[in-house]
PDB file of C-alpha atoms in Angstrom:
ATOM      1  CA  UNK A  17       0.813  22.526   6.672  1.00  0.00           C
ATOM      2  CA  UNK A  18       2.764  18.756   8.216  1.00  0.00           C
ATOM      3  CA  UNK A  19       2.798  16.208   6.033  1.00  0.00           C
ATOM      4  CA  UNK A  20       1.314  12.643   7.444  1.00  0.00           C
ATOM      5  CA  UNK A  21       3.109   9.907   8.242  1.00  0.00           C
ATOM      6  CA  UNK A  22       3.093   6.892   6.407  1.00  0.00           C
ATOM      7  CA  UNK A  23       4.827   3.536   7.460  1.00  0.00           C
ATOM      8  CA  UNK A  24       5.887   1.299   4.313  1.00  0.00           C
ATOM      9  CA  UNK A  25       4.973  -2.516   4.464  1.00  0.00           C
ATOM     10  CA  UNK A  26       7.100  -4.831   2.525  1.00  0.00           C
ATOM     11  CA  UNK A  27       4.799  -5.371  -0.178  1.00  0.00           C
ATOM     12  CA  UNK A  28       4.924  -1.588  -1.315  1.00  0.00           C
ATOM     13  CA  UNK A  29       8.743  -2.311  -1.382  1.00  0.00           C
ATOM     14  CA  UNK A  30       8.097  -5.359  -3.347  1.00  0.00           C
ATOM     15  CA  UNK A  31       5.788  -3.557  -6.143  1.00  0.00           C
ATOM     16  CA  UNK A  32       8.635  -1.440  -6.486  1.00  0.00           C
ATOM     17  CA  UNK A  33      11.535  -3.437  -7.199  1.00  0.00           C
ATOM     18  CA  UNK A  34      10.385  -6.269  -8.903  1.00  0.00           C
ATOM     19  CA  UNK A  35       9.744  -6.647 -12.717  1.00  0.00           C
ATOM     20  CA  UNK A  36       6.136  -6.623 -13.365  1.00  0.00           C
ATOM     21  CA  UNK A  37       3.783  -9.288 -12.925  1.00  0.00           C
ATOM     22  CA  UNK A  38       1.943 -11.486 -15.547  1.00  0.00           C
ATOM     23  CA  UNK A  39      -0.291 -11.830 -12.927  1.00  0.00           C
ATOM     24  CA  UNK A  40      -3.238  -9.011 -13.665  1.00  0.00           C
ATOM     25  CA  UNK A  41      -3.884  -8.055 -10.223  1.00  0.00           C
ATOM     26  CA  UNK A  42      -0.281  -7.878  -9.333  1.00  0.00           C
ATOM     27  CA  UNK A  43       0.836  -6.062 -12.091  1.00  0.00           C
ATOM     28  CA  UNK A  44      -1.990  -3.277 -11.066  1.00  0.00           C
ATOM     29  CA  UNK A  45      -1.146  -2.936  -7.922  1.00  0.00           C
ATOM     30  CA  UNK A  46       2.480  -2.207  -9.158  1.00  0.00           C
ATOM     31  CA  UNK A  47       1.457  -0.264 -11.418  1.00  0.00           C
ATOM     32  CA  UNK A  48      -0.919   1.653  -8.451  1.00  0.00           C
ATOM     33  CA  UNK A  49       1.989   1.580  -6.285  1.00  0.00           C
ATOM     34  CA  UNK A  50       4.566   3.150  -9.123  1.00  0.00           C
ATOM     35  CA  UNK A  51       2.108   6.135  -9.805  1.00  0.00           C
ATOM     36  CA  UNK A  52       1.977   6.590  -5.967  1.00  0.00           C
ATOM     37  CA  UNK A  53       5.704   6.434  -5.913  1.00  0.00           C
ATOM     38  CA  UNK A  54       6.605   8.791  -7.918  1.00  0.00           C
ATOM     39  CA  UNK A  55       4.022  11.761  -8.031  1.00  0.00           C
ATOM     40  CA  UNK A  56       3.052  11.228  -4.358  1.00  0.00           C
ATOM     41  CA  UNK A  57       5.412  10.182  -1.875  1.00  0.00           C
ATOM     42  CA  UNK A  58       6.977  13.460  -1.220  1.00  0.00           C
ATOM     43  CA  UNK A  59       3.696  14.549  -0.049  1.00  0.00           C
ATOM     44  CA  UNK A  60       4.037  12.480   2.948  1.00  0.00           C
ATOM     45  CA  UNK A  61       6.888  11.653   5.487  1.00  0.00           C
ATOM     46  CA  UNK A  62       8.192   7.993   4.762  1.00  0.00           C
ATOM     47  CA  UNK A  63       9.294   5.363   7.770  1.00  0.00           C
ATOM     48  CA  UNK A  64      10.443   2.127   7.013  1.00  0.00           C
ATOM     49  CA  UNK A  65      10.639  -0.845  10.168  1.00  0.00           C
ATOM     50  CA  UNK A  66      13.432  -2.849  10.784  1.00  0.00           C
ATOM     51  CA  UNK A  67      11.898  -5.776  10.206  1.00  0.00           C
ATOM     52  CA  UNK A  68      10.167  -4.692   7.042  1.00  0.00           C
ATOM     53  CA  UNK A  69      14.204  -3.990   5.832  1.00  0.00           C
ATOM     54  CA  UNK A  70      14.937  -7.588   7.220  1.00  0.00           C
ATOM     55  CA  UNK A  71      11.905  -8.940   5.131  1.00  0.00           C
ATOM     56  CA  UNK A  72      12.820  -6.663   1.954  1.00  0.00           C
ATOM     57  CA  UNK A  73      16.584  -7.916   2.109  1.00  0.00           C
ATOM     58  CA  UNK A  74      15.896 -11.831   1.830  1.00  0.00           C
ATOM     59  CA  UNK A  75      15.395 -14.245  -0.427  1.00  0.00           C
ATOM     60  CA  UNK A  76      17.268 -13.901  -3.982  1.00  0.00           C
ATOM     61  CA  UNK A  77      20.273 -11.365  -3.820  1.00  0.00           C
ATOM     62  CA  UNK A  78      19.920  -9.825  -6.341  1.00  0.00           C
ATOM     63  CA  UNK A  79      16.020  -8.895  -5.934  1.00  0.00           C
ATOM     64  CA  UNK A  80      16.558  -8.235  -2.353  1.00  0.00           C
ATOM     65  CA  UNK A  81      19.181  -5.368  -3.598  1.00  0.00           C
ATOM     66  CA  UNK A  82      16.722  -3.533  -5.695  1.00  0.00           C
ATOM     67  CA  UNK A  83      14.135  -4.011  -2.849  1.00  0.00           C
ATOM     68  CA  UNK A  84      16.216  -2.700  -0.076  1.00  0.00           C
ATOM     69  CA  UNK A  85      17.634  -0.167  -3.278  1.00  0.00           C
ATOM     70  CA  UNK A  86      14.040   1.002  -3.387  1.00  0.00           C
ATOM     71  CA  UNK A  87      13.911   2.080   0.426  1.00  0.00           C
ATOM     72  CA  UNK A  88      17.652   4.062   1.108  1.00  0.00           C
ATOM     73  CA  UNK A  89      17.561   6.765   3.140  1.00  0.00           C
ATOM     74  CA  UNK A  90      14.060   6.397   4.369  1.00  0.00           C
ATOM     75  CA  UNK A  91      14.138   7.109   8.467  1.00  0.00           C
ATOM     76  CA  UNK A  92      13.684   3.751  10.343  1.00  0.00           C
ATOM     77  CA  UNK A  93      11.027   5.853  12.124  1.00  0.00           C
ATOM     78  CA  UNK A  94      12.196   5.283  15.635  1.00  0.00           C
ATOM     79  CA  UNK A  95      11.572   1.894  15.505  1.00  0.00           C
ATOM     80  CA  UNK A  96       7.863   1.998  15.246  1.00  0.00           C
ATOM     81  CA  UNK A  97       5.448  -0.153  17.210  1.00  0.00           C
ATOM     82  CA  UNK A  98       4.138  -3.122  15.443  1.00  0.00           C
ATOM     83  CA  UNK A  99       0.547  -3.791  14.763  1.00  0.00           C
ATOM     84  CA  UNK A 100      -0.495  -6.643  17.109  1.00  0.00           C
ATOM     85  CA  UNK A 101      -3.546  -9.403  17.368  1.00  0.00           C
ATOM     86  CA  UNK A 102      -5.199  -6.972  19.982  1.00  0.00           C
ATOM     87  CA  UNK A 103      -4.912  -3.836  18.035  1.00  0.00           C
ATOM     88  CA  UNK A 104      -8.061  -2.188  16.549  1.00  0.00           C
ATOM     89  CA  UNK A 105      -8.537  -2.218  13.265  1.00  0.00           C
ATOM     90  CA  UNK A 106      -8.402   0.813  10.932  1.00  0.00           C
ATOM     91  CA  UNK A 107     -11.562   2.515  10.254  1.00  0.00           C
ATOM     92  CA  UNK A 108     -12.958   2.639   6.724  1.00  0.00           C
ATOM     93  CA  UNK A 109     -12.125   6.031   6.960  1.00  0.00           C
ATOM     94  CA  UNK A 110      -8.230   5.162   7.181  1.00  0.00           C
ATOM     95  CA  UNK A 111      -8.054   4.123   3.461  1.00  0.00           C
ATOM     96  CA  UNK A 112      -8.618   7.353   0.664  1.00  0.00           C
ATOM     97  CA  UNK A 113     -12.386   7.259  -0.931  1.00  0.00           C
ATOM     98  CA  UNK A 114     -13.455   5.351  -4.228  1.00  0.00           C
ATOM     99  CA  UNK A 115     -14.332   7.473  -6.970  1.00  0.00           C
ATOM    100  CA  UNK A 116     -14.130   7.537 -10.538  1.00  0.00           C
ATOM    101  CA  UNK A 117     -10.266   8.410 -11.048  1.00  0.00           C
ATOM    102  CA  UNK A 118      -9.904   5.358  -8.937  1.00  0.00           C
ATOM    103  CA  UNK A 119      -8.497   1.911 -10.661  1.00  0.00           C
ATOM    104  CA  UNK A 120     -11.143  -0.613 -11.714  1.00  0.00           C
ATOM    105  CA  UNK A 121      -9.013  -3.557  -9.774  1.00  0.00           C
ATOM    106  CA  UNK A 122      -9.022  -1.152  -6.575  1.00  0.00           C
ATOM    107  CA  UNK A 123     -12.291  -0.668  -6.875  1.00  0.00           C
ATOM    108  CA  UNK A 124     -12.974  -4.346  -6.552  1.00  0.00           C
ATOM    109  CA  UNK A 125     -10.721  -5.030  -4.282  1.00  0.00           C
ATOM    110  CA  UNK A 126     -12.337  -2.267  -1.804  1.00  0.00           C
ATOM    111  CA  UNK A 127     -15.856  -4.107  -2.153  1.00  0.00           C
ATOM    112  CA  UNK A 128     -14.350  -7.710  -1.991  1.00  0.00           C
ATOM    113  CA  UNK A 129     -14.685  -8.838  -5.586  1.00  0.00           C
ATOM    114  CA  UNK A 130     -11.622 -10.238  -7.188  1.00  0.00           C
TER     115      UNK A 130
END
């Protein structure tokens, strides 16, 4: 079976490399991202775009080094096409279904509640 492809965006890189946040929503995003990274990333073919690498490499040099180290060795995916305003929005089927195992913070975000 072929693996599905995941293009990593900058927030994933940041959630992996940044120190734990005091903001509960950000801390939840960090925790979910780390769980996925440790337990599921090998189930997918991962790619990262050059603009994501550029953004991850900006800012504080020490933090930038940690962000870039987290994606070291991930394919740049042949310069993936970037979404534009004219691209259609993803369908609701593009996101995993919410179920009892979904953290409450994610359920709240998916429903539009803070």
